[in-house]
Short mmCIF file of C-alpha atoms in Angstrom, two decimals:
data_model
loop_
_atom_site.label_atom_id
_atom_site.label_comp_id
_atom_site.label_asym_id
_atom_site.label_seq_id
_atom_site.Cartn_x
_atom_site.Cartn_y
_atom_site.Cartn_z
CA UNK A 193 39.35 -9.18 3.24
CA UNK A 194 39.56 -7.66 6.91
CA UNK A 195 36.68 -5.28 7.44
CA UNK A 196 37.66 -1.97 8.10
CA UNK A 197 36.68 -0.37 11.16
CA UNK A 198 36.94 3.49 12.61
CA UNK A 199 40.23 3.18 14.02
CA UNK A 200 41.37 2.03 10.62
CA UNK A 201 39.88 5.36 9.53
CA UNK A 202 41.14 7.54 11.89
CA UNK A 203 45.02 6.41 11.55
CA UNK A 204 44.14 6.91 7.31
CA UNK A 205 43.21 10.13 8.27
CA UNK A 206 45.64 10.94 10.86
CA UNK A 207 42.94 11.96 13.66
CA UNK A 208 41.39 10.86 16.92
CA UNK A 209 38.81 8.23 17.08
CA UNK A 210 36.52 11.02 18.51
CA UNK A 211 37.20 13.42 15.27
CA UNK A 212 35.85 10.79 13.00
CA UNK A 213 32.80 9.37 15.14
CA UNK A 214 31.91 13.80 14.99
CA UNK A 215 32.56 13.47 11.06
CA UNK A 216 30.32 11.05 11.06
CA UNK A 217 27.29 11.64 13.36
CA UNK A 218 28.06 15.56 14.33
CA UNK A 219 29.71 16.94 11.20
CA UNK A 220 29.05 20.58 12.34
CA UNK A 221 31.49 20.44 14.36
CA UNK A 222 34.39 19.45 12.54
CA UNK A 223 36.03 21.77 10.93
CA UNK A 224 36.06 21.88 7.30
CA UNK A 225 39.39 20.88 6.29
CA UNK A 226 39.54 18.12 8.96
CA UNK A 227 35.53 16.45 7.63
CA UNK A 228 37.44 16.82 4.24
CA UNK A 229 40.00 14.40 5.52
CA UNK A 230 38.26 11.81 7.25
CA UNK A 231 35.79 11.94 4.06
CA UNK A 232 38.98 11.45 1.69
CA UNK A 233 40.12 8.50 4.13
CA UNK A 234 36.63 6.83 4.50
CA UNK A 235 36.14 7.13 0.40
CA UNK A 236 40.05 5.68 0.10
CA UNK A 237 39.07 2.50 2.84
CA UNK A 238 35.50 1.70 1.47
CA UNK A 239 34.57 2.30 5.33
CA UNK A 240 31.18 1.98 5.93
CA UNK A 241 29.78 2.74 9.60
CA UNK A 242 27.78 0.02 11.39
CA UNK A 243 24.13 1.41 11.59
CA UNK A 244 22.48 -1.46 13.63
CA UNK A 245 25.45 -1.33 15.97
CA UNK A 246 24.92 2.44 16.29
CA UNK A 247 21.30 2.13 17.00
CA UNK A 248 21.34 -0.73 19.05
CA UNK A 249 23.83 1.38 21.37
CA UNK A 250 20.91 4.19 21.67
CA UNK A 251 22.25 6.25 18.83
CA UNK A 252 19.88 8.00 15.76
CA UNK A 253 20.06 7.40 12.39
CA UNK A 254 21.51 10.86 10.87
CA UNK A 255 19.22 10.56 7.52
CA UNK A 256 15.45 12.01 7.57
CA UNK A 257 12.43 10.59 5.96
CA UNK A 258 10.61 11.50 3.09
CA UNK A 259 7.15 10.06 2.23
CA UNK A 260 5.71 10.97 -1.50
CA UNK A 261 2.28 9.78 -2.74
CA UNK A 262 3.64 9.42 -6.05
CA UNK A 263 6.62 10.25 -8.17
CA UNK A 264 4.17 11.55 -11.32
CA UNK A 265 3.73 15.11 -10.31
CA UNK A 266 6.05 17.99 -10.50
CA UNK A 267 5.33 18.93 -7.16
CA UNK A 268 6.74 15.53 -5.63
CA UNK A 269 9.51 15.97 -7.24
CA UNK A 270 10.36 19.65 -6.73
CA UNK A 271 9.51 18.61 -2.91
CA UNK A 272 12.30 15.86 -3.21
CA UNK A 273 14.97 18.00 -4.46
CA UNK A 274 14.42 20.78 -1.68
CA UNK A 275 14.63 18.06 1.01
CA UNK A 276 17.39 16.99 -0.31
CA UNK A 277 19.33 19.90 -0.91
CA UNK A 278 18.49 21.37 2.73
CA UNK A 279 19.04 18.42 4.47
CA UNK A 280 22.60 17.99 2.91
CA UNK A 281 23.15 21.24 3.89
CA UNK A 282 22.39 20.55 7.55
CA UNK A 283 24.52 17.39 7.66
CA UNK A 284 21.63 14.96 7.37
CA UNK A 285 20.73 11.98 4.60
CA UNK A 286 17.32 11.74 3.08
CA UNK A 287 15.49 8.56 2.24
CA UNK A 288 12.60 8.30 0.02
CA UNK A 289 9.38 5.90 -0.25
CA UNK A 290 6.74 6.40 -2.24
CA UNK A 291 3.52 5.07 -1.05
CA UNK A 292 1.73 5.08 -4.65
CA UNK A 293 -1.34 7.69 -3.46
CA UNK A 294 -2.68 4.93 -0.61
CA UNK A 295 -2.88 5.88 2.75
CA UNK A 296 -2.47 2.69 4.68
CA UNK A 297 1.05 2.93 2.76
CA UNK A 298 1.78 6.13 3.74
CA UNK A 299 1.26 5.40 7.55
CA UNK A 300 2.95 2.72 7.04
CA UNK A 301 6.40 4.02 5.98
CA UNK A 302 6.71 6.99 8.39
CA UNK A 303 5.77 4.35 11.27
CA UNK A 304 8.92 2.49 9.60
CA UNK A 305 11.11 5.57 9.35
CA UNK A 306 9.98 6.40 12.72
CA UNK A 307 11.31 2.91 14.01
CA UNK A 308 14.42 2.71 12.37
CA UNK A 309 15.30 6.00 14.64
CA UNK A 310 15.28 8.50 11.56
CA UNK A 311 16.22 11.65 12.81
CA UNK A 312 13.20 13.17 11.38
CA UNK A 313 10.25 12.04 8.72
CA UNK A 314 8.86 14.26 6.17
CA UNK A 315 5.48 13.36 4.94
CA UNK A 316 3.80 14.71 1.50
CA UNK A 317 0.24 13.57 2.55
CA UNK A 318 -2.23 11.99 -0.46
CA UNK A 319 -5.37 13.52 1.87
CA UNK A 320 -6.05 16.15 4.25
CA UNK A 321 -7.17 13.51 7.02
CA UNK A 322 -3.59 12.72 8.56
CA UNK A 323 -4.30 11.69 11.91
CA UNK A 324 -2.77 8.15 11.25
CA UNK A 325 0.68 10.32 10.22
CA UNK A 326 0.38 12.82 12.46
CA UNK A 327 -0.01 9.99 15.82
CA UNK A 328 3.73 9.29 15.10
CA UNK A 329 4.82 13.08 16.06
CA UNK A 330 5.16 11.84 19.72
CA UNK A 331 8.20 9.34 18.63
CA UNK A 332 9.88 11.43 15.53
CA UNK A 333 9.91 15.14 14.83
CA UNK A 334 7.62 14.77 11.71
CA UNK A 335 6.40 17.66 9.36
CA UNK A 336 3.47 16.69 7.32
CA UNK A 337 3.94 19.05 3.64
CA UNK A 338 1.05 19.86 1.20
CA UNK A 339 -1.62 20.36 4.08
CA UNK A 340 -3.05 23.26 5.54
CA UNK A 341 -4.19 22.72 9.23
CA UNK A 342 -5.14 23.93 11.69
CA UNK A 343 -4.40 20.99 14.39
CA UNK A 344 -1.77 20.42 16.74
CA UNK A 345 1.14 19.46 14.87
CA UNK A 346 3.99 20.91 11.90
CA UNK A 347 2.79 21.83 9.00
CA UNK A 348 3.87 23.22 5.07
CA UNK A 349 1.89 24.00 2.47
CA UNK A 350 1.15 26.35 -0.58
CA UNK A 351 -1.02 29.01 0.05
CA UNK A 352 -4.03 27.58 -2.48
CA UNK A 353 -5.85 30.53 -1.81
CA UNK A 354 -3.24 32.72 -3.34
CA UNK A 355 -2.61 30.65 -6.75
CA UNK A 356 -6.37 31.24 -7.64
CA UNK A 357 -6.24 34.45 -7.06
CA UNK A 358 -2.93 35.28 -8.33
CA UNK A 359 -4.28 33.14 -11.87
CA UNK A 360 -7.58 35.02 -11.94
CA UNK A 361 -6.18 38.52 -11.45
CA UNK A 362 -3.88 37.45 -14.62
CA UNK A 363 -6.67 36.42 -16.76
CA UNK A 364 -8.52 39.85 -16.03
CA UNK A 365 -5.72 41.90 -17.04
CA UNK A 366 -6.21 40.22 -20.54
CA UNK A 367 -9.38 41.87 -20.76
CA UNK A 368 -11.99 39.02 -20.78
CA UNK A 369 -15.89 39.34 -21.48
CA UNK A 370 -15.87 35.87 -19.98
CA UNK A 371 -14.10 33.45 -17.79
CA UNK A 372 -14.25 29.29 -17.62
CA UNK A 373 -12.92 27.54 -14.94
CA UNK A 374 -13.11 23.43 -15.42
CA UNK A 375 -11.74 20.88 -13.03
CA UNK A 376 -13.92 19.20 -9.97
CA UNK A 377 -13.17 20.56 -6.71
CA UNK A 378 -11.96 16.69 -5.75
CA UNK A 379 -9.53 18.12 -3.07
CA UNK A 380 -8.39 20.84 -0.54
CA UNK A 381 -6.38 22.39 -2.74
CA UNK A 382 -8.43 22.97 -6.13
CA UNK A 383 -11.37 24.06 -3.37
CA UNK A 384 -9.08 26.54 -2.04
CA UNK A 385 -7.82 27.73 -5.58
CA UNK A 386 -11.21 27.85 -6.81
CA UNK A 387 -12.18 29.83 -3.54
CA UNK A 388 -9.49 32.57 -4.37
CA UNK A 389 -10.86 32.47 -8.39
CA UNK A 390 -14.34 33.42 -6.79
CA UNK A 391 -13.21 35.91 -4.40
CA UNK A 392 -11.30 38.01 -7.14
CA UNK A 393 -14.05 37.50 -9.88
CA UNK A 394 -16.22 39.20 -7.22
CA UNK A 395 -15.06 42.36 -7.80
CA UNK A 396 -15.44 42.45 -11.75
CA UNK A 397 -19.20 41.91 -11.70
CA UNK A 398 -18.65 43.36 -15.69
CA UNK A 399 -16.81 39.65 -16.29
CA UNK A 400 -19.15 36.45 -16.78
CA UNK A 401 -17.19 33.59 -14.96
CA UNK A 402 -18.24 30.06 -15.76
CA UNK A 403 -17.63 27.67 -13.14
CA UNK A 404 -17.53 23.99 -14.96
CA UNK A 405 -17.22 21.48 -12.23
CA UNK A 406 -16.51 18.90 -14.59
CA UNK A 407 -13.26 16.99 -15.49
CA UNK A 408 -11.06 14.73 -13.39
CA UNK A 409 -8.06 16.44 -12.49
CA UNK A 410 -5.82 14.32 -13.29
CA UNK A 411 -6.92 13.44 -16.46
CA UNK A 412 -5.67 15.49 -19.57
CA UNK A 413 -8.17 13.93 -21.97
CA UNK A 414 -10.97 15.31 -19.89
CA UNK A 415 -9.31 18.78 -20.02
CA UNK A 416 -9.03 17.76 -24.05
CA UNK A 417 -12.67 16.78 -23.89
CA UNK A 418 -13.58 20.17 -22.55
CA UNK A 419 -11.64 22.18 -24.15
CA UNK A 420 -12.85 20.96 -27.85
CA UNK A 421 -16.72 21.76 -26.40
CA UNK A 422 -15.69 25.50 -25.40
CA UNK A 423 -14.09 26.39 -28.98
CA UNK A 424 -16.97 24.46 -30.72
CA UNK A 425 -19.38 27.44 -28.80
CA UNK A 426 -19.79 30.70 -31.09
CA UNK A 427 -17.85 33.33 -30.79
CA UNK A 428 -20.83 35.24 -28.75
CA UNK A 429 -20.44 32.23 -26.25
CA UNK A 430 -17.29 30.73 -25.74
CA UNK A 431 -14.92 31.73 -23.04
CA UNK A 432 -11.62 34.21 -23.93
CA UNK A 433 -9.73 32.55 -21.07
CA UNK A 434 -9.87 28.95 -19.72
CA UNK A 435 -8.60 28.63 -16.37
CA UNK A 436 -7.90 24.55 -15.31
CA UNK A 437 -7.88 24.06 -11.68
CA UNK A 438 -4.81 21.97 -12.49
CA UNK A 439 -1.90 22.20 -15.70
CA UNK A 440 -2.80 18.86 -16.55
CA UNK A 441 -6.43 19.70 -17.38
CA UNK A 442 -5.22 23.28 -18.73
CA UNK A 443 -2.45 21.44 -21.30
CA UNK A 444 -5.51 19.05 -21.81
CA UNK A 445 -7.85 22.25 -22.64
CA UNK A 446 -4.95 23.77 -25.30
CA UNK A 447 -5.17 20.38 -27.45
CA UNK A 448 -8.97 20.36 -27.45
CA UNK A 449 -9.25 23.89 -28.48
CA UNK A 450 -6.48 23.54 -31.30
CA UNK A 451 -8.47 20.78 -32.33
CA UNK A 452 -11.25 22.57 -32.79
CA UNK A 453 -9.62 24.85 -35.20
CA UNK A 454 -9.13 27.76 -32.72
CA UNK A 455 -5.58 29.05 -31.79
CA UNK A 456 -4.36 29.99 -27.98
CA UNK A 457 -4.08 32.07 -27.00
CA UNK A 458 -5.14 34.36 -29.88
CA UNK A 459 -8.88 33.32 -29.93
CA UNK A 460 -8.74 31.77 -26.17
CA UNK A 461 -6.03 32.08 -23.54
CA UNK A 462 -5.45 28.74 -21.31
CA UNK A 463 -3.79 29.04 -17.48
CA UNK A 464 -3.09 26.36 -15.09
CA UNK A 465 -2.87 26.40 -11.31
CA UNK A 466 -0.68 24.43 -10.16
CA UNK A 467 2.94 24.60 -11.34
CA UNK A 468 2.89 21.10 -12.43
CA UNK A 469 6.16 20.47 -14.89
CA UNK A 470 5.33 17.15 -15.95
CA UNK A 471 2.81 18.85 -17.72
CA UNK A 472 4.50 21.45 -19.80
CA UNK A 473 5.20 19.26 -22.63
CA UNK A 474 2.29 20.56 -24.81
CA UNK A 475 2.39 22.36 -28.09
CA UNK A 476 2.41 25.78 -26.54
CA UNK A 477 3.92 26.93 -23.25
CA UNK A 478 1.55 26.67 -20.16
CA UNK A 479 0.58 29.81 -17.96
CA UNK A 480 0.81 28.48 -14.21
CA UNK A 481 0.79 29.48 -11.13
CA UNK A 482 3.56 27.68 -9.26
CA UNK A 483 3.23 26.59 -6.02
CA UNK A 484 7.91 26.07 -5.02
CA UNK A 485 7.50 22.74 -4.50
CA UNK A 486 10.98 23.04 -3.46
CA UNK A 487 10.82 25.50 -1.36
CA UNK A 488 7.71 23.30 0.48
CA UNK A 489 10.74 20.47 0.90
CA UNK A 490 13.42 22.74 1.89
CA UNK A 491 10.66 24.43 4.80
CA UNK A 492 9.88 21.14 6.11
CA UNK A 493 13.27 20.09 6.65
CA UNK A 494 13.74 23.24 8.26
CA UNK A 495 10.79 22.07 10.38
CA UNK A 496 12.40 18.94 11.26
CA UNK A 497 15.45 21.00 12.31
CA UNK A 498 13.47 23.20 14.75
CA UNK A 499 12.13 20.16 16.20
CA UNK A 500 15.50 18.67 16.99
CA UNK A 501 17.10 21.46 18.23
CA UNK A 502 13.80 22.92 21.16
CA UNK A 503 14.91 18.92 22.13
CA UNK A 504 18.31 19.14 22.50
CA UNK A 505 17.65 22.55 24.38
CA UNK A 506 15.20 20.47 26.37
CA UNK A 507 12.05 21.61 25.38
CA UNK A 508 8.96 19.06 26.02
CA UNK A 509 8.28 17.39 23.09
CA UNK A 510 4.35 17.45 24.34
CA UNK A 511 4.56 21.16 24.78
CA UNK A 512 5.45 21.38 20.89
CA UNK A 513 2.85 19.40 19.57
CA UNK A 514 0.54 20.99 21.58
CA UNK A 515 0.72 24.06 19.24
CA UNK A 516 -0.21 23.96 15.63
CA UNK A 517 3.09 25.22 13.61
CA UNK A 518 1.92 25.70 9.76
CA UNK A 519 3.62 27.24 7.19
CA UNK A 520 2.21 28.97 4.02
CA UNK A 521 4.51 29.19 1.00
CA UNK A 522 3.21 31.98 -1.44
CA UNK A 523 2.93 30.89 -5.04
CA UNK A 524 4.38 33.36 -7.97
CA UNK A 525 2.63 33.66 -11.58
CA UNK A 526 5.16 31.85 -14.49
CA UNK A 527 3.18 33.43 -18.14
CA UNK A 528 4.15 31.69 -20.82
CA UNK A 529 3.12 31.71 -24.60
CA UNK A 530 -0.65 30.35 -23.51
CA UNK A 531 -1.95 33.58 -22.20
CA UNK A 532 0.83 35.73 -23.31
CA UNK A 533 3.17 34.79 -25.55
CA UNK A 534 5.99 35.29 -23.26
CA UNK A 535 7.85 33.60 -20.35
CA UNK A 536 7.67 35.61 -17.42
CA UNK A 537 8.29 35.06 -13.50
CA UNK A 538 6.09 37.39 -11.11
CA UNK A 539 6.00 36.86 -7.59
CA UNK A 540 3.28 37.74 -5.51
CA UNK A 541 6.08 37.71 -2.47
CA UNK A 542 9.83 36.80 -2.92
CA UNK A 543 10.44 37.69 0.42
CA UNK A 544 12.75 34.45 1.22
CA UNK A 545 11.43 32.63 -1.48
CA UNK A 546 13.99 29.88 -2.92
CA UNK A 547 13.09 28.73 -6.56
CA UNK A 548 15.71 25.99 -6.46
CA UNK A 549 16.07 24.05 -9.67
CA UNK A 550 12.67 24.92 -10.70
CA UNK A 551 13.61 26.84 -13.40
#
C-alpha cells in the first residue's frame, strides 16, 4: 500500500498544501470549518505526519510534556486531566511518563522530552530540590507543578498554607475542647499545612491542639493504628476532631476509631488535607481540603504558553528565567459526612478557580 503523504491530504480535502501543514502544526489559524476538513480527510486517508522528518528540518514537536511521580494519588491524576484538557484547547498534544517517585527518573524524562523538541515539559516534582529539572529551562519552556519556590524559574503549586488553615478553622467551628493532628511533617507540603493548623489554633488558646508527629503519610494502616489509640483514650482525653495531614491517614484514622467502638463523626470528627480521591473509598465520606489538582495542570500549561509566546515576540529566554514566576492555587473546603454529615463545597477564593472533573 502507497503511503499517503500531505498532498494526498490536501487534494482529499480540497485545500492548499499550506492549509494543511497550518492544520497541522498552526491550527489557530485555520479556520474552523476548514481544520474540520483537513481533520475529516486525514481521519478518511489514515495520514499520519512524519515527525522525525519534521524535526530533522528544524521544526517542534506540537505535544508538551508531562512528568508524574506516580499515578497513585488523586492529585496526579487531577494534574493529568487539566493538562490535558488545556493543552487540547491550545492546539497542543500531551505525553505522559511517570517516573515511579525517583528522581534520577524524573530528570531523566524531561531531559528526553526536552530532546525530542517538545514544545514544552510539565514537571510534577517528587521533592522540593529540582535543580536537576529546573537546568533544562534554558532548552524547553518547562513549568515545574507542586513546588513552591522562590528561585529563578516557573512555578505552580497549592497554597499548603491555606489548606491547614482552611481545615483547622472548620474543625473549630465544630466546637472542639481538643484538637489531634497525626501525620509526620515528611515534606514541604504537610510542613506548610501543619504551619497554617498552628497559626489558626493560635488564636483559640481555649482549644487543646495535639500535635502527633507520628504516622507515615502514605500509609492508611498507620492512620488506622492511630486512630484505634485516640478512641481507646477516655472520654476526658480523647480528641473531638482528628485532623490527618493527608486523606489517606484521615480515612486510615475513621477505620481505627470505628474499630474501637466509637462512631464519626458523632463521638469524633475526622478531616483530611489534601483532596486526595483515591482515598475516599472509606465507610464514611472524608472531610478534605482540596488542593484543584486540575486547575495546578491547566496553570502550568498556561505557563508553558506564556513561555512560548514572550519567544515568539522575541523576548530573551535568559531574561525569563532570570525571574522567579510562581503560582499559588487556593484550596476550597469539600465537608462531607466525617465532620458533618453533609457534602458541601466552600471556597476560600473562586476567583478563576476551575474545578474540572473533580467533582
Amino acid at each position: 500500500m502507497a503511503k499517503v503523504t500531505i498532498g494526498d491530504v490536501a487534494r482529499e480535502a480540497g485545500v492548499a498544501l499550506g492549509t494543511v501543514s497550518n492544520a497541522l502544526n498552526h491550527p489557530e489559524k485555520v479556520r474552523p470549518e476548514t481544520l474540520a476538513l483537513v481533520n475529516d480527510a486525514i481521519q478518511r486517508l489514515g495520514y499520519a505526519p512524519n515527525q522525525s522528518a519534521r524535526l530533522l528540518a528544524g521544526g517542534s514537536n506540537r505535544t508538551f510534556g508531562l512528568v508524574l511521580p506516580q499515578l497513585n494519588h488523586g492529585l496526579s491524576l487531577q494534574i493529568a486531566s487539566g493538562a490535558s484538557t488545556e493543552a487540547q484547547r491550545q492546539g497542543y498534544g500531551l505525553l505522559i511518563a511517570t517516573a515511579n517517585g525517583d528522581a534520577t527518573l524524573e530528570s531523566n524524562y524531561t531531559r528526553y522530552f526536552a530532546g525530542t523538541q517538545m514544545s514544552g515539559v510539565l514537571v510534577q516534582a517528587s521533592s522540593a530540590d529540582v535543580s536537576n529539572i529546573t537546568l533544562q529551562s534554558s532548552r524547553i519552556p518547562l513549568a515545574v507543578l507542586d513546588v513552591q519556590s522562590d528561585r529563578p524559574g516557573y512555578f505552580v503549586s497549592v497554597d499548603c498554607t491555606a489548606q491547614g488553615s482552611l481545615i483547622a478553622e472548620h474543625a473549630v467551628s465544630l466546637g472542639p475542647r481538643r484538637i489531634a493532628v497525626i501525620g509526620r511533617t515528611m515534606t514541604p507540603q504537610t510542613v506548610r499545612r501543619l504551619q497554617g493548623i498552628r497559626t489558626i489554633m493560635e488564636r483559640y488558646p481555649e482549644i487543646e491542639l495535639d500535635i502527633l508527629d507520628h504516622g507515615e503519610i502514605t500509609q492508611a494502616p498507620d492512620g488506622f493504628m492511630i486512630g484505634r489509640h485516640l478512641a481507646q483514650k477516655g472520654a476526658d482525653e480523647r480528641p473531638d476532631v482528628v485532623i490527618g495531614l493527608t486523606d489517606v491517614l484521615a480515612t486510615g484514622a475513621i477505620e481505627g476509631i470505628r474499630a474501637a467502638g466509637l462512631r464519626v463523626p458523632d463521638d469524633i470528627a475526622v478531616a483530611g488535607c489534601d483532596g486526595n480521591p483515591l482515598a475516599w473509598s472509606g465507610s464514611v465520606g472524608l472531610t478534605t481540603c482540596s488542593p484543584t489538582g486540575y486547575e495546578l495542570g491547566r496553570r502550568g500549561v498556561r505557563q508553558l504558553i506564556e513561555q512560548i509566546e514572550a519567544a515568539r515576540a522575541g523576548t530573551d529566554r535568559a531574561e525569563l528565567l532570570a525571574e522567579n514566576h510562581q503560582e499559588l492555587v487556593r484550596p476550597f473546603i469539600l465537608t462531607r459526612g466525617s465532620t458533618t454529615g453533609q457534602m458541601t463545597v466552600q471556597a476560600s477564593d473562586a476567583t478563576g478557580l476551575n474545578l474540572g472533573t473533580f467533582l
